[in-house]
mmCIF file of C-alpha atoms in Angstrom:
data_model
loop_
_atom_site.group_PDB
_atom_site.id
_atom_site.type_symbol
_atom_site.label_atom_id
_atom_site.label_comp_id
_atom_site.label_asym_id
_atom_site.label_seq_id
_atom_site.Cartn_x
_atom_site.Cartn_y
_atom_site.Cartn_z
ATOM 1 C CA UNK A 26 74.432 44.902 157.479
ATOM 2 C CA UNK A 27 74.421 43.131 161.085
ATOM 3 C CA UNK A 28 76.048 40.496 162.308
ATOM 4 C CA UNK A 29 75.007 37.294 161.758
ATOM 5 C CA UNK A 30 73.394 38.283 158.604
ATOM 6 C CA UNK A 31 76.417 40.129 157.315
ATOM 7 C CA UNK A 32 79.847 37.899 157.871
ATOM 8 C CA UNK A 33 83.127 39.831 156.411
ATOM 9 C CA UNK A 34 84.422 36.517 156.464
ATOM 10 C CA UNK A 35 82.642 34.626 153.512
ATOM 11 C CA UNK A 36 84.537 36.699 150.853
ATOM 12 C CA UNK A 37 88.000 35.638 152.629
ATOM 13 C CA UNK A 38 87.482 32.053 152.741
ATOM 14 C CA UNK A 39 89.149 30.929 149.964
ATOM 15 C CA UNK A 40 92.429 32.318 147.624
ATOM 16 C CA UNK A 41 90.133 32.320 144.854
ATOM 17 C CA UNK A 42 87.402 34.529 146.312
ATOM 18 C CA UNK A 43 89.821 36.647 147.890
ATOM 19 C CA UNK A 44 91.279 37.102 144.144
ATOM 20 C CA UNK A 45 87.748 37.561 143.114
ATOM 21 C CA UNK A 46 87.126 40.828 145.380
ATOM 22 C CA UNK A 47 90.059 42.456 145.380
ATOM 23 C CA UNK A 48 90.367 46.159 144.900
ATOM 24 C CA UNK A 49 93.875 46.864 144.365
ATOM 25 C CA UNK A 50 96.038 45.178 141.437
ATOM 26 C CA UNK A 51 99.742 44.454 141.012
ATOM 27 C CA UNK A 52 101.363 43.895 137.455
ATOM 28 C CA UNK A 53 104.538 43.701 135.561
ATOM 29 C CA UNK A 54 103.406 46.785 133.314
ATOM 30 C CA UNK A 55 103.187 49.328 135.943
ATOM 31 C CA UNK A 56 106.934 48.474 137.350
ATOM 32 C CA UNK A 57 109.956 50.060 136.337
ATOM 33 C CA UNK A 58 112.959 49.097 136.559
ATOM 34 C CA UNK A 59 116.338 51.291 137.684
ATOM 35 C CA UNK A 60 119.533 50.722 136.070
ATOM 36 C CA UNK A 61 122.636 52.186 136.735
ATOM 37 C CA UNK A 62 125.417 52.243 134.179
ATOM 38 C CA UNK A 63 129.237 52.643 134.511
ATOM 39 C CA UNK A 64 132.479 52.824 132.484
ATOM 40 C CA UNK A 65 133.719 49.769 131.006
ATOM 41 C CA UNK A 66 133.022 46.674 129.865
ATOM 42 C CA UNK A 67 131.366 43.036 131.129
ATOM 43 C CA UNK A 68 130.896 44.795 134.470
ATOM 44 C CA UNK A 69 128.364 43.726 136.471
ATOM 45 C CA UNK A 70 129.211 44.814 140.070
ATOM 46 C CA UNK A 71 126.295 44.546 142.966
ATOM 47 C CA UNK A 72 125.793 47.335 145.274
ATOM 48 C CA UNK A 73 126.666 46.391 148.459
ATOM 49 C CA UNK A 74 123.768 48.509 150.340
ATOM 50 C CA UNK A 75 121.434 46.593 147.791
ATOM 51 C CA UNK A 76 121.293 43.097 147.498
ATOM 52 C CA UNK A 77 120.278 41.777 144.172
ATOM 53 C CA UNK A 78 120.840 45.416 142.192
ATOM 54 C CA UNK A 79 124.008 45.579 140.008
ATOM 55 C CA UNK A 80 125.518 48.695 138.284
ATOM 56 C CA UNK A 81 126.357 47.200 134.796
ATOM 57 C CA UNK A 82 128.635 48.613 131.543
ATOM 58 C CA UNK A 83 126.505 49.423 128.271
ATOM 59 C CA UNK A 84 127.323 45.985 127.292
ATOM 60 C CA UNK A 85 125.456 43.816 129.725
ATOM 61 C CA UNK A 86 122.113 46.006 129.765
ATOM 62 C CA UNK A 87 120.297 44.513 126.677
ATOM 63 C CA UNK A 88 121.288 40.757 128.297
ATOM 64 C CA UNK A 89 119.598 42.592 131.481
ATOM 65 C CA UNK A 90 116.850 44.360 128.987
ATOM 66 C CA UNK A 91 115.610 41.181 127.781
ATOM 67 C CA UNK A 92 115.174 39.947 130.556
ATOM 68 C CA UNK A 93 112.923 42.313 132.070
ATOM 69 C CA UNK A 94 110.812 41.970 129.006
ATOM 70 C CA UNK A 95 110.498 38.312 129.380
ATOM 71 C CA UNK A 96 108.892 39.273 132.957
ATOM 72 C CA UNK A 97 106.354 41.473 130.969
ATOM 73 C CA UNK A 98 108.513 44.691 132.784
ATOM 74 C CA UNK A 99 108.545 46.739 129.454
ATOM 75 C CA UNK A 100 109.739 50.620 131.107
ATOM 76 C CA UNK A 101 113.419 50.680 133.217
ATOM 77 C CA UNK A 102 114.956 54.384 133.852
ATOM 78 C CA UNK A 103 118.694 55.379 133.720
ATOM 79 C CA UNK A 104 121.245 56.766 135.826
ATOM 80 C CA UNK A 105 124.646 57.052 134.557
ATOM 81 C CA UNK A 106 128.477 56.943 136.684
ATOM 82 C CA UNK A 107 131.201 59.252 134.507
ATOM 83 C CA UNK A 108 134.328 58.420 133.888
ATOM 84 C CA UNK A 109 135.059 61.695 134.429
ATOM 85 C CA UNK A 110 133.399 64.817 136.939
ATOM 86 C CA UNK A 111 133.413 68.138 137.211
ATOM 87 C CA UNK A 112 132.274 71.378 138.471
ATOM 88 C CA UNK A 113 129.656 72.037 135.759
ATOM 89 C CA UNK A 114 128.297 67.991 135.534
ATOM 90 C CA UNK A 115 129.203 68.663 131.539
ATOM 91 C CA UNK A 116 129.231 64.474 131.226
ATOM 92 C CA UNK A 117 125.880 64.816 131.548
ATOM 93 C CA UNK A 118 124.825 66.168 128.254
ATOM 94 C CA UNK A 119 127.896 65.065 126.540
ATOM 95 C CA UNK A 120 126.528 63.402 123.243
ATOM 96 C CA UNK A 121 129.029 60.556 123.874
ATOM 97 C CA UNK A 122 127.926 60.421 127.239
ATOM 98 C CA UNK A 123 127.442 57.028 129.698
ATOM 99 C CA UNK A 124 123.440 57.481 129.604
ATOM 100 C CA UNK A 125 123.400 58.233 125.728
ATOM 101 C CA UNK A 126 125.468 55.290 125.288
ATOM 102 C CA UNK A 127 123.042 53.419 126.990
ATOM 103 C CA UNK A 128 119.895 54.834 125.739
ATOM 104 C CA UNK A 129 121.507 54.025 122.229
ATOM 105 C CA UNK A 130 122.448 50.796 123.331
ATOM 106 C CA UNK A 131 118.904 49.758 124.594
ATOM 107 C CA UNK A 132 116.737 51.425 121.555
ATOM 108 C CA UNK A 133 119.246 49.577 118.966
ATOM 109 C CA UNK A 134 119.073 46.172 120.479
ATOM 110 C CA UNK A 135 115.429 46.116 122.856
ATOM 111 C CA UNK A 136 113.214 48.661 120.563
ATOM 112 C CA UNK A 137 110.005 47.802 122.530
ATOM 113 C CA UNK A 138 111.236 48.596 125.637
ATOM 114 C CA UNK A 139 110.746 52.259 126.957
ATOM 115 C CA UNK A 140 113.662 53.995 128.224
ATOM 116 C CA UNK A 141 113.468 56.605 130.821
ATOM 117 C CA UNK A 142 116.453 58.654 131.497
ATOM 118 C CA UNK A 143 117.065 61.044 134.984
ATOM 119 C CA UNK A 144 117.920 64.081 134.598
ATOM 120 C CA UNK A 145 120.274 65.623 136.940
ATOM 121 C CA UNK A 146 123.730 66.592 137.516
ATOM 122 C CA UNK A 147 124.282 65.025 141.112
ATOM 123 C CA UNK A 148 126.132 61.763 139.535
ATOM 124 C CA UNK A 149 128.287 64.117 137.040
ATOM 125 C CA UNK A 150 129.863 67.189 139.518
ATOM 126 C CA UNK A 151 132.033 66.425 141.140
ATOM 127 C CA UNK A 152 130.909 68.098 144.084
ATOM 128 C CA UNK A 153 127.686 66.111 144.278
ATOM 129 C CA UNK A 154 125.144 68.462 144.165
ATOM 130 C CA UNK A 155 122.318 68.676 141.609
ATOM 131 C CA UNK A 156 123.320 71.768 139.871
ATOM 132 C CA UNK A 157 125.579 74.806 138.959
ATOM 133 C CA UNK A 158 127.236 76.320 142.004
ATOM 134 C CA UNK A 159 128.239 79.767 142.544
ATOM 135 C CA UNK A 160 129.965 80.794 145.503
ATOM 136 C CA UNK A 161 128.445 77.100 146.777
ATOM 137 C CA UNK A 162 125.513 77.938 146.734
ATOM 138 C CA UNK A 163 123.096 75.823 143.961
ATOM 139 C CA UNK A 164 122.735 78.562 141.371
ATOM 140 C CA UNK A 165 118.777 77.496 140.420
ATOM 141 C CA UNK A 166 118.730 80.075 137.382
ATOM 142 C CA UNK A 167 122.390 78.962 135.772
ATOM 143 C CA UNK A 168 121.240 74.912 136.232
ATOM 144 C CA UNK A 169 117.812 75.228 134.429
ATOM 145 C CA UNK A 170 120.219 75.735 130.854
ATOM 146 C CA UNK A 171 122.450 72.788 131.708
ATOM 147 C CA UNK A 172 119.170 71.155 132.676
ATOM 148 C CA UNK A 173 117.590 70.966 129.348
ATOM 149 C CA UNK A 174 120.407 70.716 127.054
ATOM 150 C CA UNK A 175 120.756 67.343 129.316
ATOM 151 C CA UNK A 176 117.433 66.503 128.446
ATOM 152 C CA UNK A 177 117.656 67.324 124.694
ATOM 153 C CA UNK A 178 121.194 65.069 124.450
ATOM 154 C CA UNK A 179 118.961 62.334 125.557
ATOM 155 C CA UNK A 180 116.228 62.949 123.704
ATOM 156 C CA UNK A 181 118.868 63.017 120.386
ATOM 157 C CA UNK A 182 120.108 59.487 121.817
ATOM 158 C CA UNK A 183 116.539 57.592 121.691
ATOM 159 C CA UNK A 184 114.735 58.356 125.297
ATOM 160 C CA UNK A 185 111.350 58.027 125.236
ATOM 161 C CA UNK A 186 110.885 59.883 128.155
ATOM 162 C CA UNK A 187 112.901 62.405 130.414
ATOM 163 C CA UNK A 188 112.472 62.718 134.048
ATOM 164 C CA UNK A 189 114.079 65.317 135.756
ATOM 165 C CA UNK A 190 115.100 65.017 139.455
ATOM 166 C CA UNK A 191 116.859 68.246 140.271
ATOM 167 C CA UNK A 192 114.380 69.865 141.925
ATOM 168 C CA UNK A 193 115.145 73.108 140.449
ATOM 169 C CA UNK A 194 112.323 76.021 139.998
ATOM 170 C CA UNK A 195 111.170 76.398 136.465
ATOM 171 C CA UNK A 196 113.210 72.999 135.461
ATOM 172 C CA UNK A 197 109.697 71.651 133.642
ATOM 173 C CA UNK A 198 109.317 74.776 131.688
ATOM 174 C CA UNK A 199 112.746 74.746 130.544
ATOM 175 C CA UNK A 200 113.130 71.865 129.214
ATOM 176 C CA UNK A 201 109.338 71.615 127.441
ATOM 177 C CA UNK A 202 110.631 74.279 125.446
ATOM 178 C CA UNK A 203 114.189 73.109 124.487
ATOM 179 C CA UNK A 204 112.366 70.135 123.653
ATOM 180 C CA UNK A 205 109.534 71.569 121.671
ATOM 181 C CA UNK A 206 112.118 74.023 119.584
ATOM 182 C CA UNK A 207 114.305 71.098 118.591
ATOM 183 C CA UNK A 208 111.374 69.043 117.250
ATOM 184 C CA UNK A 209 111.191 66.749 120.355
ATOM 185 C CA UNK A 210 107.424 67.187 121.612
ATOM 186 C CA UNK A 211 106.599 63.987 121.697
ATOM 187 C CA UNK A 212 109.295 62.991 124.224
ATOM 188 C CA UNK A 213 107.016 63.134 127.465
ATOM 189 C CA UNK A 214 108.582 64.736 131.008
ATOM 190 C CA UNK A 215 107.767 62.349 134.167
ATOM 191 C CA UNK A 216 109.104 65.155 136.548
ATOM 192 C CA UNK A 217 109.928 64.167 140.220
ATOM 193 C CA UNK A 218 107.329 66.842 140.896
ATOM 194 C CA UNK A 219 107.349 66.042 144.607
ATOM 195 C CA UNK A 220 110.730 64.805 146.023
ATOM 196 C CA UNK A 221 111.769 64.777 149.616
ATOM 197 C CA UNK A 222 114.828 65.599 151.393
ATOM 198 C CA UNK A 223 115.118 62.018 152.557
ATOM 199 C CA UNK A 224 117.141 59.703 154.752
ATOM 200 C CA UNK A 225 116.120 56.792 152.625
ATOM 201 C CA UNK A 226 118.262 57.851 149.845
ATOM 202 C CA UNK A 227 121.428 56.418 150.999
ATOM 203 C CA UNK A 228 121.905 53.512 149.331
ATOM 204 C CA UNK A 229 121.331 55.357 146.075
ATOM 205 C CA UNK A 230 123.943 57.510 146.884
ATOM 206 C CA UNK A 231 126.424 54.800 147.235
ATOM 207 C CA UNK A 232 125.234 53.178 143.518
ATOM 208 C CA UNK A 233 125.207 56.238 142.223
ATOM 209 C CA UNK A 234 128.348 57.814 143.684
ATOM 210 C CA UNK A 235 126.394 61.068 144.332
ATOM 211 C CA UNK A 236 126.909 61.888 147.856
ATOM 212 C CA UNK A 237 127.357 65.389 148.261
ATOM 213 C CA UNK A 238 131.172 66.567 149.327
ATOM 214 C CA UNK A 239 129.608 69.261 151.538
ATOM 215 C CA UNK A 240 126.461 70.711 153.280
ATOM 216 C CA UNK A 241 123.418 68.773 152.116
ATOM 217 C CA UNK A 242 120.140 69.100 149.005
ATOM 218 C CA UNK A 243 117.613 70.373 151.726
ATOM 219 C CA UNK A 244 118.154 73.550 150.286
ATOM 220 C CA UNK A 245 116.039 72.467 146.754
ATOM 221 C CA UNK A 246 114.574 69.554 148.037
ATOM 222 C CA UNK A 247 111.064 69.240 150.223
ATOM 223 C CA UNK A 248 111.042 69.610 153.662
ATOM 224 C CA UNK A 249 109.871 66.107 155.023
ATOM 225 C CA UNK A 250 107.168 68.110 157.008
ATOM 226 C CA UNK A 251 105.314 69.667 154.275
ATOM 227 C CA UNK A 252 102.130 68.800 152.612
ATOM 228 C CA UNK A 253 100.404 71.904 151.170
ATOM 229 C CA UNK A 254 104.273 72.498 149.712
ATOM 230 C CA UNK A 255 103.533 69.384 147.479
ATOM 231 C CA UNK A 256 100.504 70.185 146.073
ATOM 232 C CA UNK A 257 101.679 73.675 144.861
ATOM 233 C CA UNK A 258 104.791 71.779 143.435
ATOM 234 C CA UNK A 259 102.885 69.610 141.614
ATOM 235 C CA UNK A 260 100.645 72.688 140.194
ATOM 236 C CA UNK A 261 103.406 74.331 138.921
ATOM 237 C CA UNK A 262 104.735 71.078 137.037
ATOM 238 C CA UNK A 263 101.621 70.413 135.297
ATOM 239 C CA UNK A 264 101.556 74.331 134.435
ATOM 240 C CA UNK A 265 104.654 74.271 133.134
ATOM 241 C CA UNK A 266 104.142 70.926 130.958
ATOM 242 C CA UNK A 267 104.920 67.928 132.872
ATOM 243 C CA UNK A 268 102.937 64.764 131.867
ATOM 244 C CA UNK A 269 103.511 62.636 134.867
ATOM 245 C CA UNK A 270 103.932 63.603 138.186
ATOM 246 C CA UNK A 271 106.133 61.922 140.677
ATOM 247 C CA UNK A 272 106.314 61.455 144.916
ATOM 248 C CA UNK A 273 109.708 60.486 146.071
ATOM 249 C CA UNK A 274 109.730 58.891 148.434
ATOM 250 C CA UNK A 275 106.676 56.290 148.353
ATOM 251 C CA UNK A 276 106.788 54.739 151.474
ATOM 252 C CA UNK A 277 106.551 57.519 153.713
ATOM 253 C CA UNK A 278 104.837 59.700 151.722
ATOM 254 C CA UNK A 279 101.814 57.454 150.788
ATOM 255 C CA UNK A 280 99.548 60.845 152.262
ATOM 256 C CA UNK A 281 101.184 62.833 149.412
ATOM 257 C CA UNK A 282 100.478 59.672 146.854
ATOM 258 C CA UNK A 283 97.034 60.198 147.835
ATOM 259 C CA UNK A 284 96.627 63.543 147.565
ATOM 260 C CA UNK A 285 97.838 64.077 144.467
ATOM 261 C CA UNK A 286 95.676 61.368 142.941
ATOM 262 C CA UNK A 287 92.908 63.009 144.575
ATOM 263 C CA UNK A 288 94.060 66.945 143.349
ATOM 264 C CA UNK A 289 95.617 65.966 139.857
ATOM 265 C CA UNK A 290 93.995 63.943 136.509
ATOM 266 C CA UNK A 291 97.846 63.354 135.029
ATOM 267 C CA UNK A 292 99.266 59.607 136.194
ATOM 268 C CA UNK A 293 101.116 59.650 139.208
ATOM 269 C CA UNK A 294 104.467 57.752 139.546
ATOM 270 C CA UNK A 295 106.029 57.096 142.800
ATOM 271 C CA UNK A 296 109.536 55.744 143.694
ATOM 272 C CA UNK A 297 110.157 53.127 146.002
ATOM 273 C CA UNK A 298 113.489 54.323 146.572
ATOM 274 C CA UNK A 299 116.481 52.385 148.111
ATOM 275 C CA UNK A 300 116.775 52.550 151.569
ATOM 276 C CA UNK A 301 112.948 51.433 151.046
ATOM 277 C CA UNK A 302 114.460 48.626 149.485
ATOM 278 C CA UNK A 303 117.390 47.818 151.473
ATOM 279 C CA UNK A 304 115.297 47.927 155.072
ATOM 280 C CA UNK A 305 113.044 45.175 153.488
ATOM 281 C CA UNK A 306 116.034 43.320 152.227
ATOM 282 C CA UNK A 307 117.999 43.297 155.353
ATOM 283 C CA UNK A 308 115.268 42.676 157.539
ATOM 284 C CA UNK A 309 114.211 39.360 155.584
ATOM 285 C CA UNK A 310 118.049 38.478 155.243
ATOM 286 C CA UNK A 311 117.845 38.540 159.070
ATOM 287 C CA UNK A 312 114.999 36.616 158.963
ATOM 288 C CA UNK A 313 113.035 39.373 161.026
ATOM 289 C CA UNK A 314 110.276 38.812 157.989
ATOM 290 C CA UNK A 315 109.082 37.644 155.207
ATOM 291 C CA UNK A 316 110.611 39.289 152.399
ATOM 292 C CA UNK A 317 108.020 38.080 149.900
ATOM 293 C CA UNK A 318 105.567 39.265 151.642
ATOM 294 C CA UNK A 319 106.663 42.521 153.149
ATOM 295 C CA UNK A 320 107.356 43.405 149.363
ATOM 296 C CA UNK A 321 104.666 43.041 147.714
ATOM 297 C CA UNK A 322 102.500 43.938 150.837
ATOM 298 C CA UNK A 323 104.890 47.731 150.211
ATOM 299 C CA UNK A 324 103.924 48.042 146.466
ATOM 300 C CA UNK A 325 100.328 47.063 146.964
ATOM 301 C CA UNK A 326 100.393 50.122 149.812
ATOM 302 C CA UNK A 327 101.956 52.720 146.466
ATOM 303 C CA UNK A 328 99.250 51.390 144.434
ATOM 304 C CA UNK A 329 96.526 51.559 147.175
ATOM 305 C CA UNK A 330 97.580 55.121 147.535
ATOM 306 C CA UNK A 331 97.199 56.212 143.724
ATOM 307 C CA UNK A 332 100.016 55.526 142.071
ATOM 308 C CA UNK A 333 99.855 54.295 138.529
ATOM 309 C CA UNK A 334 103.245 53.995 138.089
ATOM 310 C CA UNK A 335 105.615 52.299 141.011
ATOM 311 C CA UNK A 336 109.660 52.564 139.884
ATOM 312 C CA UNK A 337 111.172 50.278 142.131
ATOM 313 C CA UNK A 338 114.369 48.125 142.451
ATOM 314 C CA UNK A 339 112.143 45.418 143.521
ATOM 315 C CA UNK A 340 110.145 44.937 139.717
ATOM 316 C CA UNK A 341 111.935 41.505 138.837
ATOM 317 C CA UNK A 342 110.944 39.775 141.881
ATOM 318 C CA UNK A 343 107.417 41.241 141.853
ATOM 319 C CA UNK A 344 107.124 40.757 138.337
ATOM 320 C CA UNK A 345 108.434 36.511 138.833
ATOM 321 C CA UNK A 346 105.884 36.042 141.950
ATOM 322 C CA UNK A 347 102.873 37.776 139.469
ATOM 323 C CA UNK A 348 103.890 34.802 137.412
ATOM 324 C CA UNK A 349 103.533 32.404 140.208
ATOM 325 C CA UNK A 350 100.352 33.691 141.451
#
């Protein structure tokens, strides 16, 4: 195909050819939505790092629920804030918990929508790290326990899927089988099979009150440098069970996204996490760019990459300008 006989440009001359041809896809399905959830009641508080994302008591989420589902987002996944911490994180599998509240909460009042719950311990010790510490040192072995009895309490509470974050060896096994014994194999695992030790977490941190109160998670989590590391991660999730795999961060990691979809036949989920989110934000509050564009130009790079699944704080506004379009 030679010039003038070949011209790129006929297929771009137009919105409607340009929808015609196109090879990658945005919609409201594949989004889901974080929510964070804190003590109380009628809060709805906005993160100051993240414009347009509110942590919210169990009693505003179905108001917030329904309104996801009215933007055709129908999958949201939830972190809790304690009233309470300690060393252990025992909030988090407490069956009166702030995430089995919630889950409850959702299932009893939003049915069709599916409810993803994290689990970790970060948010519930009060030290900040993801698991059990001995001598302060993450103790990988004495986490996996607390791990899956997290899982199982939220499995008990309605989840329809788990996703652990921890980054803990052996955490997929584990909880498959506490799962699987307690008549829970349905409940699918979307493990955070490949997750980063990243600077673009901050924000999250803030929401989530989970900044750690010494030394830092590069200990369990992925060296930002490694590729090859991902791929045997990701092995030894689907061997032990996992039914989605994740890459956390998306942005920078759209390689990994890639290779994954190329290596593995399970969906791939990817978070655009919040520093992601905030750099876009403040950039078009600055009026640096266009924040329209920039984000749906960013989600259209995750699903370019592979992923079938995008969880990002950004699914309400993608999911109103899919309307528009």
């Amino acid at each position: 195909m030679v010039f003038p006989e070949y011209r790129s440009r006929r297929l771009r001359r137009t919105a409607a050819l340009r929808a015609l041809v196109r090879e990658t896809r945005l919609s409201a399905e594949q989004l889901v939505y974080p929510l964070f959830i804190v003590p109380g009641t009628k809060v709805r508080q906005e993160v100051p790092s993240m414009p347009g994302v509110f942590r919210l008591s169990v009693d505003r989420l179905a108001a917030e629920a329904e309104t996801l589902l009215k933007l055709g987002i129908s999958a949201v996944i939830l972190f809790g804030i304690p009233e309470k911490k300690d060393g252990a994180g025992s909030g988090a599998h407490a069956k009166d918990g702030i995430v089995q509240r919630g889950i409850r909460e959702l299932k009893k009042r939003t049915p069709q929508l599916t409810v993803i719950t994290d689990v970790c311990l970060c948010e519930y010790t009060d030290h900040g790290h993801c698991g059990f510490l001995v001598n302060n040192e993450v103790d990988n072995d004495a986490t996996l326990e607390i791990l899956a009895q997290t899982a199982l309490s939220h499995a008990r509470a309605g989840a329809d899927m788990v996703a652990p974050s921890d980054m803990m060896d052996g955490r997929v096994a584990e909880i498959r089988g506490m799962l699987d014994e307690n008549g829970f194999e349905m409940v699918p695992i979307m493990s955070y099979a490949v997750k980063y030790a990243s600077a673009f977490y901050g924000p999250f941190r803030d929401a989530a009150e989970s900044t750690p109160q010494f030394g830092d998670r590069r200990g369990y989590q992925m060296d930002p440098a490694n590729v090859r590391e991902a791929l045997r991660e990701a092995t030894l999730d689907t061997e032990e069970g996992a039914d989605i795999l994740m890459v956390k961060p998306a942005l920078a990691y759209l390689d990994i996204i890639a290779r994954l979809r190329e290596e593995f036949d399970l969906p791939i989920a990817a978070y655009q996490v919040s520093g992601e989110y905030a750099m876009i934000k403040a950039a078009a509050a600055n009026g640096w760019i266009d924040g329209e564009r920039a984000m749906e130009e960013s989600l259209l790079a995750i699903r370019r990459a592979g992923a079938d699944i995008i969880i990002t704080y950004f699914a309400k506004e993608m999911a109103r300008l899919l309307h528009k379009q």
